[in-house]
């Protein structure tokens, strides 16, 4: 049984709460830890520690901050397998997906380690007589980071490495469903030489979140999670004059045209739809396929899905599809599958059948002949469930995508350059994949959903992250040279 503690001002602390949530291995349903639902006072203590540390950390030379991140990068690489195993244990991902997630986290540290270049300002001499102008970037203060269960390493690493690289301090709230990995991450940060109070961790639920949103010492909030909670976070934090970025829900549309490479498309769409058990905001959960090839695609797609091995990746090395996070998520998904059938979809592959009896599994599910009136199209299911809609052409596919309130990513499979450009210019999504199943950009580019998939002005990652975690100061100086004797 893993003991989960808070980390405040460089010290591990047992929570004083009397409320704890079970932490499960979703692959076998066994309890592996108890997550404290920390109190408002404990959250305040962490925020105060971060605020006090900010006074000194913000003055540390940027080169020294970068060196700590360089060391952290090396340490993380050395522990990549260990970290992937922890993700598999508490999240349920197969080792390949978990290892890839760790790699994405490390990539963000590498990006943050280049902070010396990223923080450089700009200047212009003689904007007027003897007047020079220089633009500087400064850290903004204490950042509150609120993270989801589905990427317990990658998402926190979207946040805290760049935040601390810019000179801020952080209070991090991991998901109460996947808090174990964070404990190990903190130990590795300590090994890298991160000073006390720079990165603090408070485990918990709504009480912790609410304090982060309203506490006056928090100046910026970064959130990744569901649409409904994201809206609450954005409006509450904004009302308390905080800088906020909220990455919320997603319903991603994958468009398959008749000139696609069918074999390559099937392989990539399988990964995009069912990777990480569909529990990711980039999941290709809606497939729009041209009528001429729809029968062929559905047949081959179904055959490929049936070949996926379902199981507990923490005890089996060759698992393709792991569990969803909790029993409640499994039951919720089963209800969505039934609603699709009840509303007229054709159930081609039923993920409620032929699944392990232990753990929280949903098999790959394929619903054909779906429409935009169905709940399986409207709602983010967050499970390995795919809705197929047959379309006349690319334009009709894009028209369907435009109707949805969420617009995180979209993919197109074709070899037609004209279609690619039309798709790029007309699909209402922030991240686009061409002949790729998952259009998630690397850390050096921003992660940028549209519509109700994102709330705020500056996105995660890329140059946007630097702007989000800094504020600018423009210095205009007149330094007269008249009378200077050579």
CSV table of N, CA, C and O in Angstrom, one decimal, residues 146-151 154-155 158-159 221-235 244-252 278-283 285 332 378-382 404-409 430-431 447-460:
chain,number,residue,atom,x,y,z
A,146,UNK,N,-3.4,22.3,-11.9
A,146,UNK,CA,-4.4,21.3,-11.6
A,146,UNK,C,-4.5,20.2,-12.7
A,146,UNK,O,-4.8,20.6,-13.9
A,147,UNK,N,-4.2,19.0,-12.4
A,147,UNK,CA,-3.9,18.0,-13.4
A,147,UNK,C,-4.9,16.9,-13.4
A,147,UNK,O,-5.6,16.5,-12.4
A,148,UNK,N,-5.1,16.2,-14.6
A,148,UNK,CA,-6.1,15.1,-14.7
A,148,UNK,C,-5.4,13.7,-14.5
A,148,UNK,O,-4.2,13.6,-14.4
A,149,UNK,N,-6.2,12.7,-14.5
A,149,UNK,CA,-5.7,11.3,-14.3
A,149,UNK,C,-5.1,10.7,-15.5
A,149,UNK,O,-4.3,9.8,-15.4
A,150,UNK,N,-5.5,11.1,-16.7
A,150,UNK,CA,-5.2,10.4,-17.9
A,150,UNK,C,-3.7,10.4,-18.3
A,150,UNK,O,-3.2,9.5,-19.0
A,151,UNK,N,-3.1,11.5,-18.0
A,151,UNK,CA,-1.6,11.7,-18.3
A,151,UNK,C,-0.9,12.2,-17.1
A,151,UNK,O,-0.6,13.3,-17.0
A,154,UNK,N,2.8,13.5,-18.3
A,154,UNK,CA,2.9,14.4,-19.4
A,154,UNK,C,2.3,15.8,-19.0
A,154,UNK,O,2.9,16.8,-19.2
A,155,UNK,N,1.1,15.8,-18.5
A,155,UNK,CA,0.4,17.0,-18.2
A,155,UNK,C,1.1,17.9,-17.2
A,155,UNK,O,1.3,19.1,-17.4
A,158,UNK,N,3.8,19.6,-18.7
A,158,UNK,CA,3.4,20.7,-19.6
A,158,UNK,C,3.5,22.0,-18.7
A,158,UNK,O,3.7,23.1,-19.3
A,159,UNK,N,3.3,21.9,-17.4
A,159,UNK,CA,3.1,23.0,-16.6
A,159,UNK,C,4.4,23.4,-15.8
A,159,UNK,O,5.0,24.5,-16.0
A,221,UNK,N,-3.2,30.1,-13.1
A,221,UNK,CA,-3.8,28.8,-12.9
A,221,UNK,C,-3.7,28.1,-14.3
A,221,UNK,O,-4.2,28.6,-15.3
A,222,UNK,N,-3.1,26.9,-14.3
A,222,UNK,CA,-3.1,26.1,-15.5
A,222,UNK,C,-3.9,24.8,-15.2
A,222,UNK,O,-3.6,24.1,-14.1
A,223,UNK,N,-4.9,24.5,-16.0
A,223,UNK,CA,-5.8,23.4,-15.7
A,223,UNK,C,-6.0,22.5,-17.0
A,223,UNK,O,-6.1,23.0,-18.1
A,224,UNK,N,-6.0,21.2,-16.8
A,224,UNK,CA,-6.4,20.2,-17.8
A,224,UNK,C,-7.4,19.3,-17.2
A,224,UNK,O,-7.2,18.7,-16.2
A,225,UNK,N,-8.5,19.1,-17.9
A,225,UNK,CA,-9.6,18.2,-17.4
A,225,UNK,C,-10.8,18.3,-18.2
A,225,UNK,O,-10.8,18.6,-19.4
A,226,UNK,N,-11.9,18.0,-17.6
A,226,UNK,CA,-13.2,17.9,-18.3
A,226,UNK,C,-13.7,19.3,-18.6
A,226,UNK,O,-13.3,20.3,-18.0
A,227,UNK,N,-14.6,19.4,-19.6
A,227,UNK,CA,-15.2,20.7,-20.0
A,227,UNK,C,-15.9,21.4,-18.9
A,227,UNK,O,-15.7,22.6,-18.6
A,228,UNK,N,-16.8,20.7,-18.2
A,228,UNK,CA,-17.6,21.3,-17.1
A,228,UNK,C,-16.8,21.8,-16.0
A,228,UNK,O,-16.9,23.0,-15.5
A,229,UNK,N,-15.8,21.0,-15.5
A,229,UNK,CA,-14.9,21.5,-14.5
A,229,UNK,C,-14.0,22.6,-15.0
A,229,UNK,O,-13.8,23.6,-14.3
A,230,UNK,N,-13.6,22.5,-16.2
A,230,UNK,CA,-12.8,23.5,-16.8
A,230,UNK,C,-13.4,24.9,-16.9
A,230,UNK,O,-12.8,25.9,-16.6
A,231,UNK,N,-14.7,24.9,-17.2
A,231,UNK,CA,-15.5,26.1,-17.3
A,231,UNK,C,-15.5,26.8,-15.9
A,231,UNK,O,-15.4,28.0,-15.7
A,232,UNK,N,-15.8,25.9,-14.9
A,232,UNK,CA,-15.8,26.4,-13.5
A,232,UNK,C,-14.5,27.0,-13.1
A,232,UNK,O,-14.4,28.1,-12.5
A,233,UNK,N,-13.4,26.3,-13.4
A,233,UNK,CA,-12.1,26.8,-13.1
A,233,UNK,C,-11.8,28.1,-13.7
A,233,UNK,O,-11.3,29.1,-13.1
A,234,UNK,N,-12.1,28.2,-15.0
A,234,UNK,CA,-11.8,29.4,-15.8
A,234,UNK,C,-12.6,30.6,-15.2
A,234,UNK,O,-12.0,31.7,-14.9
A,235,UNK,N,-13.9,30.5,-15.0
A,235,UNK,CA,-14.7,31.6,-14.6
A,235,UNK,C,-14.4,32.0,-13.1
A,235,UNK,O,-14.3,33.2,-12.8
A,244,UNK,N,-5.3,32.7,-16.5
A,244,UNK,CA,-5.8,31.3,-16.5
A,244,UNK,C,-5.7,30.7,-17.9
A,244,UNK,O,-6.0,31.4,-18.9
A,245,UNK,N,-5.3,29.4,-18.0
A,245,UNK,CA,-5.4,28.6,-19.2
A,245,UNK,C,-6.1,27.3,-18.8
A,245,UNK,O,-5.7,26.6,-17.9
A,246,UNK,N,-7.2,27.0,-19.6
A,246,UNK,CA,-8.0,25.8,-19.3
A,246,UNK,C,-8.0,25.0,-20.6
A,246,UNK,O,-8.6,25.4,-21.6
A,247,UNK,N,-7.5,23.8,-20.5
A,247,UNK,CA,-7.6,22.8,-21.6
A,247,UNK,C,-8.7,21.8,-21.2
A,247,UNK,O,-8.5,21.0,-20.3
A,248,UNK,N,-9.9,21.9,-21.9
A,248,UNK,CA,-11.0,21.2,-21.4
A,248,UNK,C,-11.4,20.0,-22.3
A,248,UNK,O,-10.5,19.3,-22.8
A,249,UNK,N,-12.7,19.8,-22.6
A,249,UNK,CA,-13.1,18.6,-23.3
A,249,UNK,C,-12.7,18.6,-24.8
A,249,UNK,O,-12.3,19.6,-25.3
A,250,UNK,N,-13.0,17.4,-25.4
A,250,UNK,CA,-12.6,17.2,-26.8
A,250,UNK,C,-13.5,16.2,-27.4
A,250,UNK,O,-13.9,15.2,-26.8
A,251,UNK,N,-13.8,16.4,-28.7
A,251,UNK,CA,-14.5,15.4,-29.5
A,251,UNK,C,-13.8,15.6,-30.9
A,251,UNK,O,-14.2,16.5,-31.6
A,252,UNK,N,-12.9,14.7,-31.2
A,252,UNK,CA,-12.1,14.9,-32.3
A,252,UNK,C,-12.6,14.1,-33.5
A,252,UNK,O,-13.0,12.9,-33.4
A,278,UNK,N,-8.7,5.1,-25.1
A,278,UNK,CA,-9.5,6.2,-25.5
A,278,UNK,C,-9.6,7.4,-24.5
A,278,UNK,O,-10.4,8.3,-24.6
A,279,UNK,N,-8.8,7.3,-23.4
A,279,UNK,CA,-8.9,8.3,-22.3
A,279,UNK,C,-7.8,9.4,-22.6
A,279,UNK,O,-6.9,9.6,-21.8
A,280,UNK,N,-8.0,10.1,-23.6
A,280,UNK,CA,-7.2,11.2,-23.9
A,280,UNK,C,-7.9,12.2,-24.8
A,280,UNK,O,-8.8,11.9,-25.6
A,281,UNK,N,-7.5,13.5,-24.6
A,281,UNK,CA,-8.3,14.6,-25.3
A,281,UNK,C,-7.9,14.6,-26.8
A,281,UNK,O,-8.5,15.4,-27.5
A,282,UNK,N,-7.0,13.8,-27.2
A,282,UNK,CA,-6.7,13.7,-28.7
A,282,UNK,C,-7.3,12.4,-29.3
A,282,UNK,O,-6.9,12.1,-30.5
A,283,UNK,N,-8.1,11.7,-28.6
A,283,UNK,CA,-8.6,10.4,-29.1
A,283,UNK,C,-9.5,10.7,-30.4
A,283,UNK,O,-10.3,11.6,-30.4
A,285,UNK,N,-12.3,9.8,-31.7
A,285,UNK,CA,-13.5,9.1,-31.3
A,285,UNK,C,-14.7,9.2,-32.3
A,285,UNK,O,-15.7,8.4,-32.2
A,332,UNK,N,-20.4,4.0,-16.9
A,332,UNK,CA,-20.8,5.1,-17.7
A,332,UNK,C,-20.6,4.8,-19.2
A,332,UNK,O,-21.5,5.1,-20.0
A,378,UNK,N,-22.4,13.6,-29.5
A,378,UNK,CA,-22.4,14.9,-28.8
A,378,UNK,C,-21.4,14.9,-27.6
A,378,UNK,O,-20.8,15.9,-27.3
A,379,UNK,N,-21.3,13.8,-26.8
A,379,UNK,CA,-20.6,13.8,-25.6
A,379,UNK,C,-19.2,13.3,-25.7
A,379,UNK,O,-18.9,12.4,-26.5
A,380,UNK,N,-18.3,13.8,-24.9
A,380,UNK,CA,-17.0,13.2,-24.8
A,380,UNK,C,-17.1,11.9,-23.9
A,380,UNK,O,-17.3,12.1,-22.7
A,381,UNK,N,-16.9,10.8,-24.4
A,381,UNK,CA,-17.1,9.5,-23.7
A,381,UNK,C,-15.9,9.2,-22.9
A,381,UNK,O,-16.0,8.6,-21.8
A,382,UNK,N,-14.7,9.4,-23.4
A,382,UNK,CA,-13.4,9.2,-22.7
A,382,UNK,C,-13.2,7.7,-22.5
A,382,UNK,O,-13.0,7.2,-21.4
A,404,UNK,N,-20.1,20.7,-33.9
A,404,UNK,CA,-19.8,20.3,-32.5
A,404,UNK,C,-19.2,21.5,-31.7
A,404,UNK,O,-18.5,22.4,-32.2
A,405,UNK,N,-19.6,21.6,-30.4
A,405,UNK,CA,-19.1,22.6,-29.5
A,405,UNK,C,-17.6,22.5,-29.2
A,405,UNK,O,-17.0,23.4,-28.7
A,406,UNK,N,-17.1,21.3,-29.3
A,406,UNK,CA,-15.7,21.0,-29.0
A,406,UNK,C,-14.8,20.9,-30.2
A,406,UNK,O,-15.3,20.4,-31.3
A,407,UNK,N,-13.6,21.4,-30.2
A,407,UNK,CA,-12.7,21.4,-31.4
A,407,UNK,C,-11.3,21.3,-31.0
A,407,UNK,O,-10.6,22.3,-31.1
A,408,UNK,N,-10.9,20.2,-30.4
A,408,UNK,CA,-9.5,20.1,-30.0
A,408,UNK,C,-8.6,19.7,-31.2
A,408,UNK,O,-7.7,20.5,-31.6
A,409,UNK,N,-8.8,18.6,-31.8
A,409,UNK,CA,-8.0,18.1,-32.9
A,409,UNK,C,-8.9,17.5,-34.0
A,409,UNK,O,-10.0,17.2,-33.8
A,430,UNK,N,-7.9,23.2,-33.4
A,430,UNK,CA,-6.6,23.8,-33.1
A,430,UNK,C,-5.4,23.0,-33.5
A,430,UNK,O,-4.3,23.5,-33.7
A,431,UNK,N,-5.6,21.6,-33.5
A,431,UNK,CA,-4.5,20.7,-33.9
A,431,UNK,C,-4.9,19.8,-35.0
A,431,UNK,O,-5.9,19.1,-34.8
A,447,UNK,N,-0.1,23.6,-27.6
A,447,UNK,CA,-1.2,22.7,-27.6
A,447,UNK,C,-2.4,23.5,-27.5
A,447,UNK,O,-2.7,24.2,-26.5
A,448,UNK,N,-3.2,23.5,-28.6
A,448,UNK,CA,-4.2,24.6,-28.8
A,448,UNK,C,-5.5,24.2,-29.4
A,448,UNK,O,-5.7,24.1,-30.6
A,449,UNK,N,-6.4,23.9,-28.5
A,449,UNK,CA,-7.8,23.6,-28.9
A,449,UNK,C,-8.6,24.8,-29.2
A,449,UNK,O,-8.2,26.0,-28.9
A,450,UNK,N,-9.7,24.7,-29.9
A,450,UNK,CA,-10.6,25.8,-30.3
A,450,UNK,C,-11.9,25.6,-29.6
A,450,UNK,O,-12.2,24.5,-29.0
A,451,UNK,N,-12.8,26.5,-29.8
A,451,UNK,CA,-14.2,26.5,-29.3
A,451,UNK,C,-14.1,26.2,-27.8
A,451,UNK,O,-13.3,26.8,-27.1
A,452,UNK,N,-15.0,25.3,-27.3
A,452,UNK,CA,-15.1,25.1,-25.9
A,452,UNK,C,-14.1,24.0,-25.4
A,452,UNK,O,-14.2,23.5,-24.3
A,453,UNK,N,-13.1,23.7,-26.2
A,453,UNK,CA,-12.0,22.9,-25.8
A,453,UNK,C,-11.0,23.7,-25.1
A,453,UNK,O,-10.1,23.1,-24.5
A,454,UNK,N,-11.0,25.0,-25.2
A,454,UNK,CA,-10.0,25.8,-24.5
A,454,UNK,C,-10.6,27.1,-24.0
A,454,UNK,O,-11.4,27.7,-24.7
A,455,UNK,N,-10.2,27.5,-22.8
A,455,UNK,CA,-10.6,28.8,-22.3
A,455,UNK,C,-9.3,29.5,-21.9
A,455,UNK,O,-8.5,29.0,-21.1
A,456,UNK,N,-9.2,30.7,-22.3
A,456,UNK,CA,-8.0,31.5,-22.0
A,456,UNK,C,-7.4,32.2,-23.3
A,456,UNK,O,-8.1,32.2,-24.3
A,457,UNK,N,-6.3,32.7,-23.2
A,457,UNK,CA,-5.6,33.4,-24.3
A,457,UNK,C,-4.3,32.7,-24.7
A,457,UNK,O,-4.0,32.8,-25.9
A,458,UNK,N,-3.6,32.2,-23.8
A,458,UNK,CA,-2.3,31.6,-24.1
A,458,UNK,C,-2.3,30.1,-23.8
A,458,UNK,O,-2.7,29.7,-22.7
A,459,UNK,N,-1.9,29.3,-24.8
A,459,UNK,CA,-2.0,27.9,-24.7
A,459,UNK,C,-0.8,27.3,-23.9
A,459,UNK,O,0.1,28.0,-23.6
A,460,UNK,N,-0.9,26.0,-23.7
A,460,UNK,CA,0.2,25.2,-23.1
A,460,UNK,C,1.3,25.0,-24.1
A,460,UNK,O,1.0,24.9,-25.3
